[in-house]
XYZ file of C-alpha atoms in Angstrom:
624
model
C -21.415 25.371 -76.460
C -22.237 28.891 -77.491
C -24.481 31.904 -77.019
C -27.423 32.667 -79.299
C -29.552 35.786 -79.794
C -32.317 36.930 -82.120
C -34.575 39.891 -82.924
C -37.783 40.181 -84.896
C -38.904 43.780 -85.288
C -40.820 45.401 -88.131
C -40.133 48.876 -86.763
C -36.409 48.807 -85.987
C -34.082 50.643 -88.378
C -30.909 49.430 -86.679
C -31.218 45.648 -86.675
C -27.539 45.049 -87.351
C -26.213 47.210 -84.550
C -28.799 45.834 -82.104
C -28.018 42.181 -82.890
C -24.283 42.795 -82.584
C -24.842 44.475 -79.221
C -26.956 41.548 -77.996
C -24.470 39.017 -79.314
C -21.437 40.561 -77.702
C -22.919 40.570 -74.207
C -22.305 36.798 -74.474
C -18.604 37.007 -75.322
C -17.670 34.721 -72.420
C -19.927 31.974 -73.813
C -18.185 32.041 -77.176
C -14.638 33.410 -77.300
C -13.691 31.488 -80.471
C -15.904 33.219 -83.010
C -18.801 35.590 -83.620
C -21.293 36.068 -86.400
C -24.631 37.626 -87.285
C -27.210 37.378 -90.067
C -29.730 40.079 -90.946
C -32.783 40.148 -93.191
C -34.010 43.757 -93.293
C -36.892 42.661 -95.521
C -38.190 40.275 -92.865
C -37.245 42.498 -89.928
C -35.165 39.656 -88.469
C -31.614 39.273 -87.209
C -29.751 36.359 -85.621
C -26.469 36.395 -83.729
C -24.022 33.828 -82.383
C -20.925 33.573 -80.186
C -18.937 30.385 -80.711
C -17.068 28.066 -78.377
C -15.517 25.600 -80.831
C -16.045 21.958 -79.824
C -16.811 20.106 -83.090
C -15.268 20.993 -86.472
C -12.972 23.798 -85.362
C -12.803 25.202 -88.918
C -14.785 28.136 -90.304
C -17.268 25.652 -91.740
C -18.689 25.359 -88.223
C -19.352 29.109 -87.916
C -22.859 30.388 -87.160
C -25.398 31.657 -88.045
C -25.376 28.754 -90.509
C -27.451 28.513 -93.694
C -28.496 25.285 -95.343
C -27.212 24.444 -98.817
C -30.366 25.717 -100.525
C -30.317 29.007 -98.580
C -33.845 28.343 -97.381
C -33.135 28.206 -93.660
C -30.646 29.698 -91.210
C -29.903 28.477 -87.680
C -28.289 29.625 -84.445
C -27.604 26.809 -82.014
C -26.299 26.495 -78.456
C -25.310 23.085 -77.072
C -24.670 19.650 -78.514
C -26.672 16.922 -80.245
C -24.488 14.006 -79.208
C -25.951 11.409 -81.572
C -25.466 13.629 -84.626
C -23.244 11.053 -86.357
C -25.983 8.418 -86.280
C -28.594 10.919 -87.522
C -26.189 12.179 -90.180
C -25.657 8.636 -91.476
C -29.423 8.182 -91.843
C -29.803 11.519 -93.610
C -26.980 10.689 -96.038
C -28.815 7.470 -96.903
C -31.831 9.669 -97.698
C -29.818 11.768 -100.130
C -28.590 14.653 -97.967
C -25.043 15.976 -98.301
C -23.012 17.912 -95.742
C -20.337 20.556 -95.942
C -19.122 20.475 -92.311
C -18.534 18.008 -89.476
C -20.872 19.819 -87.090
C -24.024 18.742 -85.299
C -25.530 22.133 -86.225
C -25.681 21.252 -89.909
C -27.287 17.928 -88.974
C -30.014 19.797 -87.036
C -30.785 21.867 -90.145
C -31.066 18.796 -92.364
C -33.108 16.884 -89.767
C -35.560 19.779 -89.534
C -35.808 19.870 -93.320
C -36.595 16.157 -93.380
C -38.832 15.678 -90.331
C -39.980 19.157 -89.291
C -40.830 19.524 -85.590
C -40.591 15.729 -85.193
C -36.812 15.985 -85.554
C -36.698 16.829 -81.835
C -37.627 13.275 -80.857
C -34.497 12.025 -82.619
C -32.034 14.306 -80.836
C -30.046 13.122 -77.815
C -28.370 16.089 -76.213
C -28.511 19.493 -74.609
C -29.617 22.216 -76.956
C -31.421 25.471 -77.542
C -31.739 26.642 -81.124
C -33.730 28.798 -83.515
C -34.304 28.162 -87.242
C -35.614 30.872 -89.568
C -37.500 29.480 -92.553
C -37.109 32.063 -95.340
C -39.896 30.523 -97.439
C -42.556 30.004 -94.746
C -41.484 33.135 -92.789
C -41.524 31.229 -89.513
C -39.069 31.052 -86.631
C -38.863 27.604 -85.030
C -37.305 27.562 -81.538
C -36.660 24.550 -79.300
C -35.144 23.601 -75.959
C -33.874 20.175 -74.906
C -35.984 17.746 -72.887
C -34.509 18.458 -69.444
C -33.691 22.151 -69.910
C -29.914 21.745 -69.705
C -29.440 24.703 -72.052
C -31.264 28.003 -71.409
C -33.638 29.858 -73.713
C -35.194 33.218 -72.724
C -37.550 35.369 -74.752
C -39.434 38.659 -74.626
C -42.479 39.497 -76.714
C -44.109 42.925 -76.716
C -46.032 44.587 -79.514
C -44.065 44.361 -82.742
C -40.883 43.147 -81.037
C -39.798 39.590 -80.274
C -36.377 38.876 -78.733
C -34.665 35.672 -77.632
C -31.286 34.860 -76.113
C -29.247 32.386 -74.099
C -29.103 34.877 -71.224
C -31.409 37.622 -69.991
C -28.702 40.301 -70.126
C -28.726 40.095 -73.933
C -32.441 40.814 -74.060
C -32.129 43.737 -71.651
C -29.352 45.230 -73.758
C -31.668 45.378 -76.779
C -34.571 47.085 -75.004
C -34.881 50.841 -74.824
C -36.742 50.599 -71.518
C -35.624 48.011 -68.977
C -38.464 45.782 -67.682
C -39.512 46.391 -64.093
C -39.065 43.656 -61.488
C -42.210 41.591 -60.984
C -42.114 42.252 -57.256
C -44.987 39.952 -56.365
C -42.752 37.036 -57.484
C -40.322 37.819 -54.671
C -42.673 35.705 -52.565
C -42.090 32.731 -54.890
C -38.343 33.388 -54.731
C -38.470 33.332 -50.928
C -40.402 30.052 -51.018
C -38.168 28.184 -53.446
C -34.867 30.048 -53.642
C -35.640 30.708 -57.340
C -38.741 31.375 -59.433
C -40.076 28.159 -61.018
C -41.834 27.906 -64.355
C -42.021 30.268 -67.330
C -41.827 33.589 -65.502
C -38.717 35.409 -64.343
C -38.472 38.274 -61.860
C -38.312 40.733 -64.761
C -41.709 41.604 -66.177
C -42.254 40.144 -69.638
C -39.012 38.128 -69.746
C -39.872 34.438 -69.933
C -38.237 31.035 -70.259
C -39.111 28.470 -72.896
C -39.898 25.429 -70.757
C -37.840 22.230 -71.110
C -39.208 19.730 -73.596
C -41.030 22.489 -75.499
C -40.739 24.200 -78.841
C -42.117 27.531 -79.975
C -43.126 28.928 -83.366
C -43.255 32.615 -84.322
C -45.333 33.443 -87.398
C -46.792 36.781 -88.459
C -46.380 38.255 -84.991
C -48.047 35.342 -83.194
C -46.229 32.914 -80.907
C -47.408 29.376 -80.154
C -45.803 27.001 -77.624
C -45.938 23.203 -77.780
C -44.765 20.356 -75.542
C -42.889 17.567 -77.339
C -41.638 15.515 -74.344
C -42.556 14.709 -70.779
C -41.388 12.289 -68.112
C -43.640 9.327 -67.297
C -43.484 7.386 -64.005
C -45.044 4.109 -65.134
C -43.131 2.132 -62.515
C -45.526 -0.371 -60.978
C -44.069 -3.367 -62.839
C -41.005 -4.836 -61.083
C -38.488 -6.556 -63.376
C -35.952 -7.275 -60.649
C -32.763 -5.704 -59.348
C -30.452 -7.369 -61.891
C -32.515 -6.058 -64.826
C -32.346 -2.483 -63.571
C -28.655 -2.646 -62.645
C -27.632 -3.946 -66.051
C -30.008 -1.644 -67.925
C -28.783 1.401 -66.061
C -25.109 0.585 -66.559
C -25.624 0.018 -70.286
C -27.481 3.315 -70.751
C -25.115 5.350 -68.593
C -22.037 3.926 -70.313
C -23.569 4.786 -73.689
C -24.462 8.297 -72.476
C -20.836 8.826 -71.424
C -19.539 7.442 -74.729
C -21.652 9.944 -76.666
C -20.564 12.808 -74.402
C -16.915 12.012 -75.017
C -17.320 13.101 -78.651
C -15.181 16.215 -78.901
C -12.428 17.780 -80.946
C -11.002 19.464 -77.812
C -9.663 18.098 -74.451
C -12.156 16.921 -71.812
C -12.204 16.082 -68.092
C -14.478 15.463 -65.062
C -15.567 17.472 -62.029
C -14.769 14.933 -59.293
C -16.259 15.762 -55.888
C -15.590 12.335 -54.404
C -19.321 11.610 -54.137
C -20.992 8.627 -55.750
C -22.266 10.533 -58.824
C -19.043 12.095 -60.082
C -17.045 9.036 -58.996
C -19.283 6.777 -61.104
C -18.788 9.082 -64.110
C -15.016 9.031 -63.533
C -14.906 5.235 -63.262
C -16.922 4.630 -66.436
C -15.121 7.341 -68.361
C -11.561 6.408 -67.328
C -12.111 2.888 -68.634
C -12.582 4.355 -72.131
C -9.518 6.626 -72.077
C -6.174 5.913 -73.749
C -4.395 8.540 -71.630
C -4.931 9.697 -68.018
C -8.281 11.396 -67.475
C -8.104 14.916 -66.021
C -10.184 15.403 -62.869
C -10.890 18.537 -60.804
C -12.011 19.070 -57.196
C -12.841 22.119 -55.065
C -12.978 22.487 -51.283
C -12.999 24.976 -48.407
C -10.360 24.840 -45.704
C -12.987 24.641 -42.941
C -12.436 21.107 -41.710
C -13.586 17.687 -42.952
C -17.267 18.679 -43.286
C -16.321 20.991 -46.158
C -13.472 19.089 -47.736
C -14.053 16.021 -49.872
C -10.634 16.003 -51.473
C -9.509 12.828 -49.672
C -12.396 10.925 -51.306
C -11.706 12.489 -54.701
C -8.033 11.504 -54.379
C -9.091 7.950 -53.550
C -10.966 7.692 -56.870
C -8.187 9.513 -58.696
C -5.609 7.066 -57.360
C -7.702 4.050 -58.356
C -8.093 5.267 -61.943
C -4.739 7.042 -62.236
C -6.281 10.377 -63.215
C -4.394 13.621 -63.676
C -5.956 15.351 -60.654
C -6.210 19.075 -59.791
C -7.589 20.779 -56.669
C -8.672 24.302 -55.785
C -9.125 25.505 -52.191
C -11.622 28.310 -51.593
C -11.414 31.090 -48.983
C -14.169 33.279 -47.490
C -12.606 36.227 -49.360
C -12.955 34.328 -52.670
C -16.624 33.861 -51.846
C -17.336 37.461 -50.773
C -15.434 39.054 -53.651
C -17.329 37.039 -56.234
C -20.898 37.700 -54.999
C -21.595 40.706 -57.328
C -20.175 38.782 -60.299
C -22.219 35.733 -59.291
C -25.445 37.771 -59.419
C -24.428 39.381 -62.728
C -23.577 36.059 -64.360
C -26.692 34.279 -63.102
C -29.025 37.045 -64.415
C -31.727 35.792 -62.044
C -31.669 35.626 -58.243
C -30.950 31.978 -57.446
C -30.011 30.853 -53.926
C -27.251 28.446 -54.915
C -24.084 29.133 -52.921
C -22.298 26.096 -54.389
C -22.306 27.942 -57.707
C -19.433 30.108 -56.484
C -17.291 27.043 -55.756
C -18.198 25.757 -59.195
C -17.023 28.980 -60.828
C -13.561 28.793 -59.256
C -13.031 25.136 -60.127
C -14.349 25.793 -63.662
C -11.694 28.491 -64.044
C -9.075 25.982 -62.902
C -10.381 23.311 -65.283
C -10.369 25.718 -68.260
C -6.567 25.910 -67.967
C -6.438 22.246 -69.017
C -9.674 21.265 -70.842
C -12.559 22.776 -72.815
C -15.220 20.108 -72.093
C -16.039 18.820 -68.602
C -18.432 16.072 -67.455
C -20.219 16.175 -64.098
C -22.726 14.242 -61.999
C -25.611 16.750 -62.061
C -29.057 15.184 -62.086
C -28.386 11.885 -60.317
C -30.029 13.027 -57.064
C -33.199 14.085 -58.863
C -33.616 10.829 -60.781
C -32.435 8.331 -58.120
C -33.665 9.958 -54.878
C -30.434 11.280 -53.424
C -31.674 13.756 -50.794
C -32.578 13.098 -47.152
C -35.723 15.202 -47.402
C -37.246 12.581 -49.710
C -37.177 10.229 -46.744
C -38.559 12.911 -44.385
C -41.494 13.537 -46.703
C -42.196 9.841 -47.158
C -42.382 9.531 -43.372
C -44.746 12.500 -43.257
C -46.987 10.782 -45.807
C -47.144 7.692 -43.609
C -48.345 9.690 -40.602
C -50.734 11.846 -42.626
C -53.737 9.584 -41.842
C -53.207 10.404 -38.139
C -52.908 14.125 -38.830
C -56.179 14.021 -40.743
C -58.020 12.858 -37.609
C -59.945 16.005 -36.549
C -58.917 16.170 -32.889
C -55.264 15.222 -33.418
C -54.868 17.536 -36.409
C -56.279 20.508 -34.485
C -54.069 19.759 -31.490
C -50.955 19.600 -33.659
C -51.960 22.874 -35.304
C -52.281 24.605 -31.929
C -48.898 23.219 -30.839
C -47.280 24.462 -34.040
C -48.726 27.956 -33.477
C -47.174 28.131 -30.012
C -43.702 26.895 -30.937
C -40.773 29.274 -31.516
C -39.421 29.472 -35.046
C -37.119 26.599 -35.839
C -36.895 23.211 -37.526
C -39.410 21.471 -35.249
C -42.057 24.130 -35.894
C -41.326 24.013 -39.628
C -41.707 20.231 -39.915
C -44.784 20.130 -37.711
C -46.425 22.753 -39.933
C -45.457 20.732 -43.008
C -46.977 17.550 -41.547
C -50.322 19.309 -41.414
C -50.397 19.709 -45.204
C -50.789 17.121 -47.988
C -47.749 16.489 -50.192
C -48.911 18.693 -53.091
C -49.295 21.678 -50.744
C -46.196 21.300 -48.573
C -43.575 20.080 -51.023
C -41.464 22.745 -52.712
C -38.182 20.841 -52.975
C -34.897 21.424 -51.257
C -35.295 25.192 -50.853
C -38.627 25.120 -49.036
C -39.171 27.902 -46.490
C -42.101 27.677 -44.082
C -44.887 30.208 -44.558
C -44.495 31.485 -41.010
C -40.728 31.921 -41.510
C -41.320 34.062 -44.579
C -44.164 36.152 -43.296
C -42.435 37.297 -40.134
C -39.855 38.890 -42.454
C -42.346 40.597 -44.760
C -43.303 44.234 -44.275
C -47.051 44.982 -43.889
C -47.008 46.668 -47.307
C -45.471 43.626 -48.993
C -47.960 41.293 -47.300
C -50.774 43.464 -48.640
C -49.250 43.444 -52.136
C -49.092 39.639 -52.118
C -52.664 39.370 -50.847
C -53.958 41.688 -53.581
C -51.814 40.465 -56.484
C -51.129 36.820 -55.757
C -49.333 35.568 -58.850
C -51.320 32.538 -59.881
C -48.923 31.497 -62.651
C -46.404 29.912 -60.258
C -49.102 28.180 -58.181
C -50.845 26.908 -61.304
C -47.550 25.660 -62.712
C -46.540 23.761 -59.554
C -49.980 22.298 -58.953
C -50.148 21.145 -62.581
C -46.972 19.161 -61.918
C -48.597 17.322 -59.025
C -51.749 16.786 -61.083
C -49.623 15.078 -63.745
C -48.381 12.458 -61.237
C -51.478 12.216 -59.052
C -51.838 8.661 -57.744
C -48.133 7.849 -58.092
C -46.090 6.925 -55.014
C -44.748 9.899 -52.987
C -41.138 9.531 -54.154
C -42.165 9.546 -57.821
C -44.239 12.679 -57.242
C -41.319 14.470 -55.604
C -38.803 13.394 -58.257
C -41.079 14.590 -61.050
C -41.593 17.910 -59.289
C -37.865 18.430 -58.703
C -36.965 17.487 -62.269
C -39.294 20.232 -63.510
C -38.348 22.892 -60.931
C -35.263 22.627 -58.706
C -33.179 20.798 -61.298
C -33.874 23.112 -64.223
C -34.334 26.482 -62.503
C -31.550 26.146 -59.942
C -28.988 23.412 -60.562
C -28.836 23.602 -64.350
C -28.854 27.405 -64.431
C -25.940 27.298 -61.988
C -24.119 24.691 -64.065
C -24.613 26.596 -67.321
C -23.642 30.061 -66.053
C -20.682 29.100 -63.891
C -19.135 26.798 -66.501
C -19.737 29.175 -69.386
C -18.253 32.147 -67.497
C -14.722 30.858 -68.287
C -15.946 29.310 -71.587
C -16.057 25.700 -70.400
C -18.615 23.266 -71.815
C -20.267 21.168 -69.101
C -21.924 17.857 -70.030
C -24.240 15.843 -67.761
C -24.497 12.113 -68.655
C -27.084 11.329 -65.964
C -29.499 13.620 -67.835
C -29.339 11.637 -71.046
C -33.080 11.269 -71.621
C -32.769 7.486 -71.963
C -31.213 7.252 -68.484
C -33.867 9.567 -67.046
C -36.723 7.622 -68.647
C -35.276 4.279 -67.523
C -34.989 5.556 -63.951
C -38.576 6.851 -64.000
C -39.830 3.414 -65.105
C -38.023 1.767 -62.157
C -39.934 0.998 -58.927
C -39.084 3.506 -56.203
C -37.724 0.807 -53.887
C -34.640 0.606 -56.122
C -33.980 4.308 -55.612
C -34.416 4.470 -51.838
C -34.031 1.065 -50.196
C -34.706 1.216 -46.442
C -32.435 4.168 -45.535
C -30.075 3.861 -48.514
C -30.460 6.633 -51.073
C -29.544 6.073 -54.741
C -29.521 2.351 -53.983
C -29.510 1.185 -57.622
C -26.592 3.442 -58.526
C -24.552 2.249 -55.550
C -25.220 -1.399 -56.398
C -24.337 -0.745 -60.042
C -20.815 0.558 -59.248
C -20.022 -1.546 -56.167
C -17.253 -3.371 -58.081
C -15.904 -0.183 -59.665
C -15.395 2.101 -56.642
C -13.975 1.835 -53.086
C -16.609 1.004 -50.466
C -15.756 4.253 -48.646
C -17.116 6.172 -51.658
C -20.247 4.083 -52.007
C -21.211 4.155 -48.329
C -20.316 7.746 -47.402
C -22.831 10.492 -46.645
C -23.673 12.854 -49.493
C -21.869 16.210 -49.493
C -21.840 17.574 -53.051
C -19.852 20.814 -53.299
C -20.398 21.894 -49.652
C -20.183 25.588 -48.766
C -19.564 26.636 -45.124
C -22.074 29.495 -45.184
C -23.145 28.872 -41.585
C -19.608 29.356 -40.301
C -18.800 32.220 -42.656
C -21.858 34.241 -41.582
C -20.833 33.688 -37.955
C -17.320 34.957 -38.652
C -15.670 36.258 -41.841
C -18.821 37.352 -43.687
C -20.891 38.678 -40.786
C -19.831 42.323 -41.219
C -20.353 42.106 -44.992
C -23.874 40.699 -44.543
C -24.808 43.232 -41.866
C -23.583 46.263 -43.834
C -25.295 45.108 -47.016
C -28.651 44.056 -45.582
C -29.073 46.716 -42.863
C -28.017 49.667 -44.996
C -30.523 52.541 -45.048
C -30.352 52.366 -48.838
C -30.927 48.610 -49.047
C -33.434 47.743 -51.771
C -34.926 44.950 -49.686
C -36.230 47.540 -47.183
C -39.217 47.861 -49.495
C -40.236 44.267 -48.804
C -38.764 43.116 -45.490
C -38.754 44.236 -41.862
C -35.382 45.716 -40.973
C -35.616 44.652 -37.312
C -36.325 41.051 -38.360
C -33.274 40.982 -40.654
C -31.205 42.361 -37.767
C -32.541 39.576 -35.534
C -31.647 36.960 -38.170
C -28.078 38.213 -38.346
C -27.490 38.628 -34.616
C -29.062 35.319 -33.569
C -27.011 33.556 -36.224
C -23.777 35.178 -35.037
C -24.647 34.249 -31.450
C -25.185 30.653 -32.663
C -28.644 30.491 -31.075
C -30.212 29.927 -34.505
C -28.981 28.729 -37.901
C -30.204 31.338 -40.383
C -27.497 30.977 -43.012
C -29.844 29.978 -45.834
C -32.208 32.927 -45.517
C -29.297 35.355 -44.967
C -27.729 34.161 -48.220
C -31.096 34.370 -49.943
C -31.478 38.000 -48.885
C -27.898 38.836 -49.959
C -28.547 37.464 -53.450
C -31.848 39.322 -53.722
C -30.343 42.615 -52.526
C -27.526 42.432 -55.049
C -29.969 41.524 -57.818
C -32.350 44.377 -56.951
C -29.449 46.841 -56.961
C -28.519 45.721 -60.454
C -32.082 45.729 -61.809
C -33.866 48.750 -60.261
């Protein structure tokens, strides 16, 4: 796990100093080494910060050149099946100087070109400069586990693992794309290629990009298919899933440094712990985090249950409201983008704790998005069943009039959602109702949105639904969440908060073979009656206590509702109602005041939108 940066500029006379400056903004991602490579003739420079995981010697240093000095690479992440690919390449006559997966990527690209990507199993973002063809080949893994940002303007092209590196290399900081604040308020993040900084973009998961002679072309090399109408039976899917997940864990245990597991006590991390512990010769190290706010925010008893069963070396960290409040500015700085993910702060503190003992950590990210783990999947499936009634002219109009008259709250929100087809109402877990948003917006911001509606986000999200048109509702939602919520919220959180203390986080459920197998499985094996992640629970029913398998999902719960009623109320009020608050440009001050006061009085639960506004305010302060 590392940090990568690059510059192409025909006009810059200070390539070396600029690439070093970009590189060293990522010191936390790579404390074990640093390097850069410059070709003044080509107007190109590459930089790298190293977190040593494989081949801890200097032979693993980057940027790395191939043996013929024709290509040079910077690489962030891991190709877990590099040993198998390396064996094949050796049989084809290739030789290797190191024990790294990075050198294997270089040789694979030499042999198979862009098609090498189909052979890689892992999480990666890399760039390869071809000194003969004068092309820069850049790629991101299938699911977007590792980040890749870029900026292209005139004669300058920049890329990096984090936005802050790009900003540090620009003479003029890009302005916020304020119209996208509406997308942020809808989703809790901005989905797709665009970020909230004008001109700064993401390379989409499963895509590669080629720079040549000042032109950039983007290409898709992988997508997820939900061809799941054929039913091969429960036993087939249970055995197939266990085989693939066990193999994914085996590959992700390849490391030259100590490794452990984030163990929440939920089914996902407990399954990883069970399958991983069975392969260990010494006690597995596990780590849990909790708030001391009662049983609804403390899963440690479940984590201990799994730890006791598998005799793990278990560590716990207990959060306080002060921990949370103190870290908010650092959270926004580390994330680079405004993302409404409060659990990220818990993850940071437990990652710090884990780094004292291990360098690689496995976690259960992704299981909910491939096996249907959220309650709102069930809510939306119910809505789809009653949609034929809503579409009756008289009933639909009556429900619309009722919704207009209702006070703001959950009932109004869900009634409004029922009136829309799935592709129009579904925005994932962070969905905010249109009426909820618009009562917050200032007249000027409403006018800005009306005049400059950013079509890129709408086109991106609707293209996702077009891809799975005709599939069952659960498959449509899982595809959408895999391409949006998972990559632009959960995986950003996982990358930034683990890399802040230089900890490599690996996610076995997002092995592409597991993801593809799950997509090919009929939806009834994901949600069976009212049981979510049914296939996963059946798969591990002999490996885990029944209390773990049958308990309600919690994840890394954060008591924001309680904290904004008590410890964090004054902080939120002073930040959001300040005369100098940046959000005053977009939101109605009296409406924010109402949100805060009604939440403190416990007449409404506004914790999610309060947190969303806090993140946005801190981000705007740092970027305007």
